[in-house]
Amino acid sequence: MEEEPNRRRLYQVWRGSNKFLCGGRLIFGPDAGSLFLSTALIAGPLVGLCCQCITKMNSSASDQKNHVLGLPVLIATAVLSLADLAFLLLTSSRDPGIVPRNARPPECGVEEQVVDMTTPSTEWVNAASPHLRVPRTKDVVVNGCTVKVKYCDTCLLYRPPRTSHCSICNNCVQKFDHHCPWVGQCIGLRNYRFFFLFISTSTFLCFYVFALSWLNITTEREEYGGSLLKSMRGEVLSVVLIVYTFVSVWFVGGLTVFHTYLMSTNQTTYENFRYRYDKKENPYNRGALANVAEVFFTRMTPSLNRFRSWVSDDEDAYGGAGGGPLSPMSGGLDLEMGRKGVHYSAGGVPAILQGMDYSEMEKMEGAGVHVKDRQAPPEAPDLFMISAARQHDVGCGGGDRSPPIVHDQDAERTLVSWNENSER
């Protein structure tokens, strides 16, 4: 079945900054290139340890000596490596909980449409409908506590509780934790579980490689005359792995400890830094065990977006029809991202203003002339008054004095100037 020319997949017209692979099945952040660096930092030391295991296995076959780095360590290292990389890919390549954008602002009730135009808590939704204003925040009750939710100018919706707009991915994300540059993706409701497994597995691998490297040095000391220093000189790769894992564990280990605290108290990184729930009541805290069970033992929330669904050109990337007077601007107005070069859709511009030539206005604007600086054109001169004034001058002068021609020249200049202003 051939594709219709005016229909495309949702991921092909997606307004966020995400990158898609495999026909929209995998979604990444705009900085997904850092995923290769993270993979190299994880796989590098593990490949080195596996090479040591293979070397020791070959040497033990010849000298009939058992080494610490043998086949069991090789299998365990390979399994842990694949698990850690799988958690990294699951964190980076899945929808973190993106809230679909609205094609139109939320419809206000009759009591909400009539608002005080001078109230600072309300703002215009967009320039295409200057009469419509919505409250910037709304109060929502969560577990008996009142929580304020904000209106998102980019997504044209009130963000659900614990939802925030990521300025990097340009999406509203449910239970937004942070945007992680190491995985190139937002951490939210649908991938936080895999993110915690990724950093905790990385921390365990640091301790694992650190301990095995030290064991390898101490057990090989007999071959170097019982000297630990000579054993370290002979096992250079083990020394490098010890230093590498010792430095790395402070980063991933500290991150794991911090997120263990956040998970046990049912907080996100964004909430911890912004709201400081340790100093006030947290409406989402249900106890340490229940909070941990919520992360690991609850059913995964399905994605709110069908990135492979077909959309027509008039539906665009919102999942609904657009083009009405309240639809967003076709250039993608983004008040939070600060993008420029936006133009209005045909439905948002009055018909009387369409097709006009604005070249003269642009020239005057470039010259620094503004509408408010323009003066009203001079009134048309009265020819009878000019003629009478000339006769009066002749009569008062007497004798042979000829009438001053300068009056006639001034009148002509005035008439020419007035005609030019009238034509403008």
Coordinates of C-alpha atoms in Angstrom, one line a residue:
M1 CA 0.0 0.0 0.0
E2 CA 1.5 3.3 -1.1
E3 CA 1.8 6.2 1.3
E4 CA -0.4 9.2 0.6
P5 CA 1.7 12.2 -0.4
N6 CA 0.0 14.5 2.2
R7 CA 0.5 12.2 5.1
R8 CA 3.5 11.6 7.3
R9 CA 4.4 9.9 10.5
L10 CA 4.1 11.8 13.7
Y11 CA 7.8 11.5 14.5
Q12 CA 8.6 13.1 11.1
V13 CA 6.8 16.3 12.0
W14 CA 7.6 16.2 15.7
R15 CA 8.0 19.8 17.1
G16 CA 10.4 18.7 19.9
S17 CA 14.2 18.6 19.6
N18 CA 14.3 14.8 19.7
K19 CA 16.0 12.5 17.3
F20 CA 14.4 9.3 16.1
L21 CA 15.7 6.0 14.8
C22 CA 14.2 2.8 13.4
G23 CA 11.2 4.5 12.0
G24 CA 10.2 6.3 15.2
R25 CA 10.6 3.3 17.4
L26 CA 13.6 4.8 19.3
I27 CA 13.5 8.3 20.6
F28 CA 16.7 10.2 21.7
G29 CA 17.4 13.6 23.0
P30 CA 19.2 16.3 20.8
D31 CA 22.5 15.5 22.5
A32 CA 22.4 11.8 21.8
G33 CA 26.0 11.9 20.6
S34 CA 27.2 11.7 24.2
L35 CA 25.8 8.2 24.3
F36 CA 28.9 7.0 22.4
L37 CA 31.2 8.6 24.9
S38 CA 29.3 7.0 27.8
T39 CA 29.5 3.6 26.1
A40 CA 33.2 4.0 25.6
L41 CA 33.8 5.0 29.2
I42 CA 31.9 1.9 30.4
A43 CA 33.2 -0.7 27.8
G44 CA 36.8 0.4 27.9
P45 CA 37.8 -0.9 31.3
L46 CA 35.6 -3.9 31.0
V47 CA 37.2 -5.0 27.8
G48 CA 40.6 -4.5 29.4
L49 CA 39.6 -6.8 32.3
C50 CA 38.3 -9.4 29.9
C51 CA 41.6 -9.3 28.0
Q52 CA 43.4 -9.9 31.3
C53 CA 41.2 -12.9 32.0
I54 CA 42.0 -14.4 28.6
T55 CA 45.7 -13.9 29.0
K56 CA 45.7 -15.5 32.4
M57 CA 43.7 -18.4 31.1
N58 CA 46.2 -19.1 28.4
S59 CA 49.1 -18.8 30.8
S60 CA 47.5 -21.1 33.4
A61 CA 47.2 -23.8 30.7
S62 CA 50.9 -23.9 30.3
D63 CA 52.2 -23.5 33.8
Q64 CA 49.4 -25.4 35.5
K65 CA 48.6 -22.6 37.9
N66 CA 45.3 -21.2 38.9
H67 CA 44.8 -17.5 38.6
V68 CA 42.1 -15.2 40.0
L69 CA 41.2 -13.9 36.6
G70 CA 39.8 -17.0 35.0
L71 CA 36.7 -18.2 33.1
P72 CA 34.2 -17.4 35.9
V73 CA 35.4 -13.8 36.1
L74 CA 35.3 -13.5 32.3
I75 CA 31.6 -14.7 32.2
A76 CA 30.5 -12.5 35.1
T77 CA 32.3 -9.5 33.5
A78 CA 30.6 -10.1 30.2
V79 CA 27.1 -10.4 31.7
L80 CA 27.5 -7.3 33.9
S81 CA 28.8 -5.3 30.9
L82 CA 25.9 -6.3 28.7
A83 CA 23.4 -5.5 31.5
D84 CA 24.9 -2.1 32.1
L85 CA 24.9 -1.2 28.4
A86 CA 21.3 -2.5 28.1
F87 CA 20.2 -0.2 31.0
L88 CA 22.0 2.7 29.3
L89 CA 20.2 2.0 26.0
L90 CA 16.8 1.6 27.7
T91 CA 17.2 4.9 29.5
S92 CA 18.3 6.8 26.4
S93 CA 16.1 5.4 23.7
R94 CA 12.6 5.4 25.2
D95 CA 10.0 8.0 25.7
P96 CA 10.6 9.5 29.2
G97 CA 7.0 10.5 29.6
I98 CA 6.4 13.3 27.1
V99 CA 3.1 15.1 27.4
P100 CA 1.6 15.7 23.9
R101 CA 1.2 19.3 22.9
N102 CA -2.2 20.9 22.4
A103 CA -3.1 22.4 19.0
R104 CA -5.2 25.0 20.8
P105 CA -5.1 26.7 24.2
P106 CA -7.3 25.1 26.9
E107 CA -11.0 26.1 26.5
C108 CA -12.1 28.4 29.3
G109 CA -15.5 28.3 30.8
V110 CA -17.8 31.3 30.8
E111 CA -16.7 32.3 34.2
E112 CA -13.0 32.1 33.1
Q113 CA -13.3 34.0 29.9
V114 CA -14.3 37.3 31.6
V115 CA -11.2 38.2 33.5
D116 CA -9.8 41.4 34.7
M117 CA -7.5 42.6 31.9
T118 CA -5.2 44.3 34.3
T119 CA -4.6 41.2 36.5
P120 CA -0.9 40.3 36.3
S121 CA -1.7 36.6 36.9
T122 CA -3.2 36.2 33.4
E123 CA -1.6 36.6 30.1
W124 CA -2.5 36.4 26.4
V125 CA -2.3 33.0 24.9
N126 CA -1.0 34.2 21.6
A127 CA -1.1 37.2 19.3
A128 CA -3.7 35.6 17.1
S129 CA -6.4 35.8 19.8
P130 CA -5.6 38.9 21.9
H131 CA -9.0 38.7 23.6
L132 CA -8.3 35.3 25.2
R133 CA -6.3 35.2 28.5
V134 CA -5.8 32.3 30.8
P135 CA -4.5 32.1 34.4
R136 CA -0.8 31.4 34.6
T137 CA -1.3 28.9 37.5
K138 CA -4.1 26.6 38.8
D139 CA -4.5 24.9 42.2
V140 CA -4.7 21.1 42.2
V141 CA -5.3 19.0 45.3
V142 CA -2.8 16.0 45.6
N143 CA -3.2 13.7 48.6
G144 CA -4.9 16.5 50.6
C145 CA -2.2 19.1 49.7
T146 CA -2.7 22.0 47.3
V147 CA -0.2 22.0 44.5
K148 CA 0.1 24.8 41.9
V149 CA 0.4 23.7 38.2
K150 CA 1.7 26.1 35.6
Y151 CA 0.6 26.9 32.1
C152 CA 3.1 26.0 29.4
D153 CA 3.3 28.6 26.6
T154 CA 5.1 26.2 24.3
C155 CA 2.8 23.1 24.7
L156 CA -0.4 25.2 25.3
L157 CA -1.5 23.2 28.3
Y158 CA -1.5 23.2 32.1
R159 CA 1.3 20.9 33.2
P160 CA 0.2 17.9 35.3
P161 CA 1.6 17.7 38.8
R162 CA 5.3 16.9 38.8
T163 CA 5.6 17.8 35.1
S164 CA 8.1 20.3 33.9
H165 CA 9.3 21.6 30.5
C166 CA 12.8 20.6 29.4
S167 CA 14.5 23.4 27.6
I168 CA 16.9 21.0 25.9
C169 CA 14.4 18.5 24.5
N170 CA 11.6 21.2 24.2
N171 CA 9.0 18.9 25.7
C172 CA 6.9 18.7 28.9
V173 CA 7.9 15.5 30.7
Q174 CA 5.9 13.7 33.4
K175 CA 7.7 13.4 36.7
F176 CA 10.6 15.3 35.3
D177 CA 13.8 14.6 37.2
H178 CA 16.6 16.2 35.1
H179 CA 18.1 16.1 31.6
C180 CA 21.1 13.8 31.8
P181 CA 23.9 14.8 29.3
W182 CA 25.6 11.4 29.7
V183 CA 22.6 9.4 28.4
G184 CA 21.4 12.2 26.1
Q185 CA 17.8 12.1 27.3
C186 CA 15.4 13.5 29.8
I187 CA 14.9 11.4 32.9
G188 CA 11.2 11.1 33.7
L189 CA 8.4 8.9 34.7
R190 CA 9.0 6.1 32.0
N191 CA 12.7 5.7 32.2
Y192 CA 13.7 6.6 35.8
R193 CA 13.7 2.9 36.7
F194 CA 16.2 2.1 34.0
F195 CA 18.3 5.2 34.9
F196 CA 18.7 4.1 38.5
L197 CA 19.6 0.5 37.4
F198 CA 22.2 2.0 35.0
I199 CA 24.0 4.1 37.6
S200 CA 23.7 1.5 40.3
T201 CA 25.1 -1.2 38.0
S202 CA 27.9 1.2 37.0
T203 CA 28.7 1.7 40.6
F204 CA 28.8 -2.0 41.3
L205 CA 31.1 -2.5 38.3
C206 CA 33.5 0.1 39.7
F207 CA 33.8 -1.9 42.9
Y208 CA 33.9 -5.1 41.0
V209 CA 36.8 -4.1 38.7
F210 CA 38.7 -2.4 41.6
A211 CA 38.6 -5.5 43.8
L212 CA 39.5 -7.9 41.1
S213 CA 42.5 -5.8 40.0
W214 CA 43.8 -5.7 43.6
L215 CA 43.4 -9.4 44.0
N216 CA 45.2 -10.0 40.7
I217 CA 48.2 -7.9 41.9
T218 CA 48.4 -9.6 45.3
T219 CA 48.1 -13.2 44.0
E220 CA 50.7 -12.5 41.3
R221 CA 53.2 -11.3 43.9
E222 CA 54.8 -14.7 44.2
E223 CA 56.0 -14.6 40.7
Y224 CA 57.8 -11.3 41.4
G225 CA 59.7 -12.5 44.5
G226 CA 57.0 -11.5 47.0
S227 CA 57.3 -7.8 46.3
L228 CA 54.1 -5.9 45.9
L229 CA 55.8 -3.0 44.1
K230 CA 57.3 -5.4 41.5
S231 CA 54.0 -7.1 41.1
M232 CA 52.3 -3.7 40.4
R233 CA 55.0 -3.0 37.8
G234 CA 54.4 -6.3 36.2
E235 CA 50.6 -5.9 36.2
V236 CA 50.3 -2.4 34.7
L237 CA 46.8 -2.8 33.3
S238 CA 45.5 -3.7 36.8
V239 CA 47.1 -0.6 38.2
V240 CA 45.4 1.5 35.5
L241 CA 42.0 -0.1 36.2
I242 CA 42.4 0.6 39.9
V243 CA 43.1 4.3 39.3
Y244 CA 40.3 4.6 36.7
T245 CA 37.6 2.9 38.9
F246 CA 38.7 4.8 42.0
V247 CA 38.1 8.1 40.3
S248 CA 34.9 7.0 38.5
V249 CA 33.2 5.6 41.7
W250 CA 33.1 9.1 43.2
F251 CA 30.9 10.3 40.4
V252 CA 28.5 7.3 39.7
G253 CA 28.6 6.2 43.4
G254 CA 27.7 9.7 44.6
L255 CA 24.9 9.8 42.0
T256 CA 23.6 6.4 43.1
V257 CA 23.5 7.4 46.8
F258 CA 21.8 10.7 46.0
H259 CA 19.1 9.0 43.9
T260 CA 18.6 6.3 46.5
Y261 CA 17.7 9.1 48.9
L262 CA 15.4 10.7 46.4
M263 CA 13.7 7.4 45.6
S264 CA 13.1 6.6 49.2
T265 CA 11.5 10.0 49.8
N266 CA 9.6 10.1 46.5
Q267 CA 11.3 13.2 45.2
T268 CA 12.8 14.2 41.9
T269 CA 16.1 16.1 41.4
Y270 CA 14.1 19.1 40.1
E271 CA 11.8 19.0 43.2
N272 CA 14.7 18.6 45.6
F273 CA 16.5 21.7 44.3
R274 CA 13.4 23.8 43.7
Y275 CA 10.9 23.0 46.4
R276 CA 13.2 21.6 49.2
Y277 CA 10.7 19.0 50.5
D278 CA 13.1 18.3 53.3
K279 CA 12.0 21.5 54.9
K280 CA 8.3 21.2 54.2
E281 CA 5.7 18.4 53.7
N282 CA 6.0 16.3 50.6
P283 CA 2.6 15.4 49.2
Y284 CA 4.0 12.4 47.3
N285 CA 5.9 10.7 50.1
R286 CA 4.2 7.4 51.1
G287 CA 7.0 5.8 53.1
A288 CA 10.3 4.4 52.0
L289 CA 9.1 0.9 51.1
A290 CA 6.1 2.1 49.2
N291 CA 8.2 4.7 47.4
V292 CA 10.7 2.1 46.3
A293 CA 8.0 -0.3 45.2
E294 CA 6.4 2.6 43.2
V295 CA 9.6 2.8 41.1
F296 CA 10.4 -0.9 40.6
F297 CA 7.2 -2.9 41.1
T298 CA 4.5 -0.9 39.4
R299 CA 3.4 -1.4 35.9
M300 CA 5.1 0.8 33.3
T301 CA 3.0 3.7 32.3
P302 CA 2.2 3.5 28.6
S303 CA 3.4 6.3 26.3
L304 CA 1.0 9.1 25.6
N305 CA 2.5 9.5 22.1
R306 CA 2.1 7.3 19.0
F307 CA 5.2 8.4 17.1
R308 CA 4.5 6.0 14.2
S309 CA 0.9 7.1 13.7
W310 CA -0.1 8.8 10.5
V311 CA -0.9 12.5 10.5
S312 CA -2.0 14.8 7.7
D313 CA -0.4 18.1 6.9
D314 CA -3.2 20.1 8.5
E315 CA -2.9 18.1 11.7
D316 CA 0.8 18.8 12.0
A317 CA 2.7 17.5 15.1
Y318 CA 0.0 18.1 17.7
G319 CA -2.1 15.0 17.0
G320 CA -5.1 17.1 16.3
A321 CA -6.4 19.4 13.6
G322 CA -5.1 22.9 13.5
G323 CA -5.4 26.1 11.5
G324 CA -8.2 27.7 13.5
P325 CA -8.0 31.2 14.9
L326 CA -6.7 29.8 18.2
S327 CA -4.1 27.5 16.7
P328 CA -0.4 28.2 17.3
M329 CA 1.6 30.1 14.8
S330 CA 2.9 28.1 12.0
G331 CA 6.5 29.0 12.6
G332 CA 6.4 27.3 16.0
L333 CA 6.1 30.1 18.6
D334 CA 8.2 29.1 21.6
L335 CA 8.2 31.6 24.4
E336 CA 10.4 29.4 26.7
M337 CA 13.0 28.6 24.1
G338 CA 13.1 32.1 22.7
R339 CA 13.0 31.2 19.0
K340 CA 12.6 33.8 16.4
G341 CA 11.5 33.9 12.8
V342 CA 7.9 33.1 13.6
H343 CA 5.1 33.9 11.1
Y344 CA 1.4 33.7 11.6
S345 CA -0.8 31.2 10.0
A346 CA -3.4 32.4 7.5
G347 CA -6.1 31.9 10.1
G348 CA -4.5 34.3 12.5
V349 CA -4.1 37.3 10.2
P350 CA -7.2 39.4 9.2
A351 CA -8.0 39.3 5.5
I352 CA -7.5 43.0 5.1
L353 CA -3.9 42.7 6.2
Q354 CA -3.0 39.8 3.8
G355 CA -1.3 40.6 0.5
M356 CA -0.2 44.1 1.5
D357 CA 3.1 45.5 0.5
Y358 CA 5.1 46.3 3.6
S359 CA 8.3 47.3 1.7
E360 CA 7.8 51.0 2.4
M361 CA 7.1 50.4 6.1
E362 CA 10.3 48.3 6.3
K363 CA 12.3 51.1 4.7
M364 CA 10.9 53.7 7.2
E365 CA 11.5 51.3 10.0
G366 CA 15.1 50.8 8.9
A367 CA 15.5 54.6 8.8
G368 CA 14.3 54.9 12.4
V369 CA 10.9 56.4 11.6
H370 CA 8.1 55.1 13.7
V371 CA 4.4 55.6 13.3
K372 CA 4.1 57.6 16.5
D373 CA 6.8 60.0 15.2
R374 CA 4.9 60.9 12.1
Q375 CA 3.2 64.3 12.0
A376 CA -0.2 65.0 10.5
P377 CA 0.0 66.3 6.9
P378 CA -0.4 70.1 6.5
E379 CA -3.9 71.4 5.7
A380 CA -4.7 72.4 2.1
P381 CA -4.0 76.1 1.5
D382 CA -6.9 78.4 0.8
L383 CA -6.3 80.0 -2.7
F384 CA -8.7 82.8 -1.9
M385 CA -6.8 83.8 1.2
I386 CA -3.5 83.7 -0.8
S387 CA -5.0 86.0 -3.5
A388 CA -6.4 88.4 -1.0
A389 CA -3.1 88.6 0.9
R390 CA -1.3 89.4 -2.3
Q391 CA -3.8 92.2 -3.2
H392 CA -3.4 93.6 0.3
D393 CA 0.3 93.8 0.0
V394 CA 0.0 95.6 -3.4
G395 CA -2.4 98.1 -2.0
C396 CA -0.4 98.9 1.1
G397 CA 2.9 99.2 -0.9
G398 CA 1.5 101.9 -3.3
G399 CA 3.2 103.4 -6.4
D400 CA 4.9 101.2 -8.9
R401 CA 5.8 98.5 -6.3
S402 CA 5.2 95.1 -7.9
P403 CA 3.7 92.3 -5.9
P404 CA 6.2 90.0 -4.3
I405 CA 6.4 86.8 -6.3
V406 CA 7.7 84.9 -3.2
H407 CA 4.1 84.5 -2.0
D408 CA 3.2 82.7 -5.2
Q409 CA 6.2 80.4 -4.9
D410 CA 5.5 79.6 -1.3
A411 CA 1.9 78.7 -2.2
E412 CA 3.0 76.4 -5.0
R413 CA 5.5 74.6 -2.7
T414 CA 2.8 74.2 -0.1
L415 CA 0.4 72.7 -2.7
V416 CA 3.0 70.3 -4.0
S417 CA 3.8 69.1 -0.5
W418 CA 0.2 68.7 0.4
N419 CA -0.5 66.6 -2.7
E420 CA 2.4 64.3 -2.1
N421 CA 1.2 63.7 1.5
S422 CA -2.3 63.1 0.3
E423 CA -1.1 60.5 -2.2
R424 CA 0.9 58.8 0.6

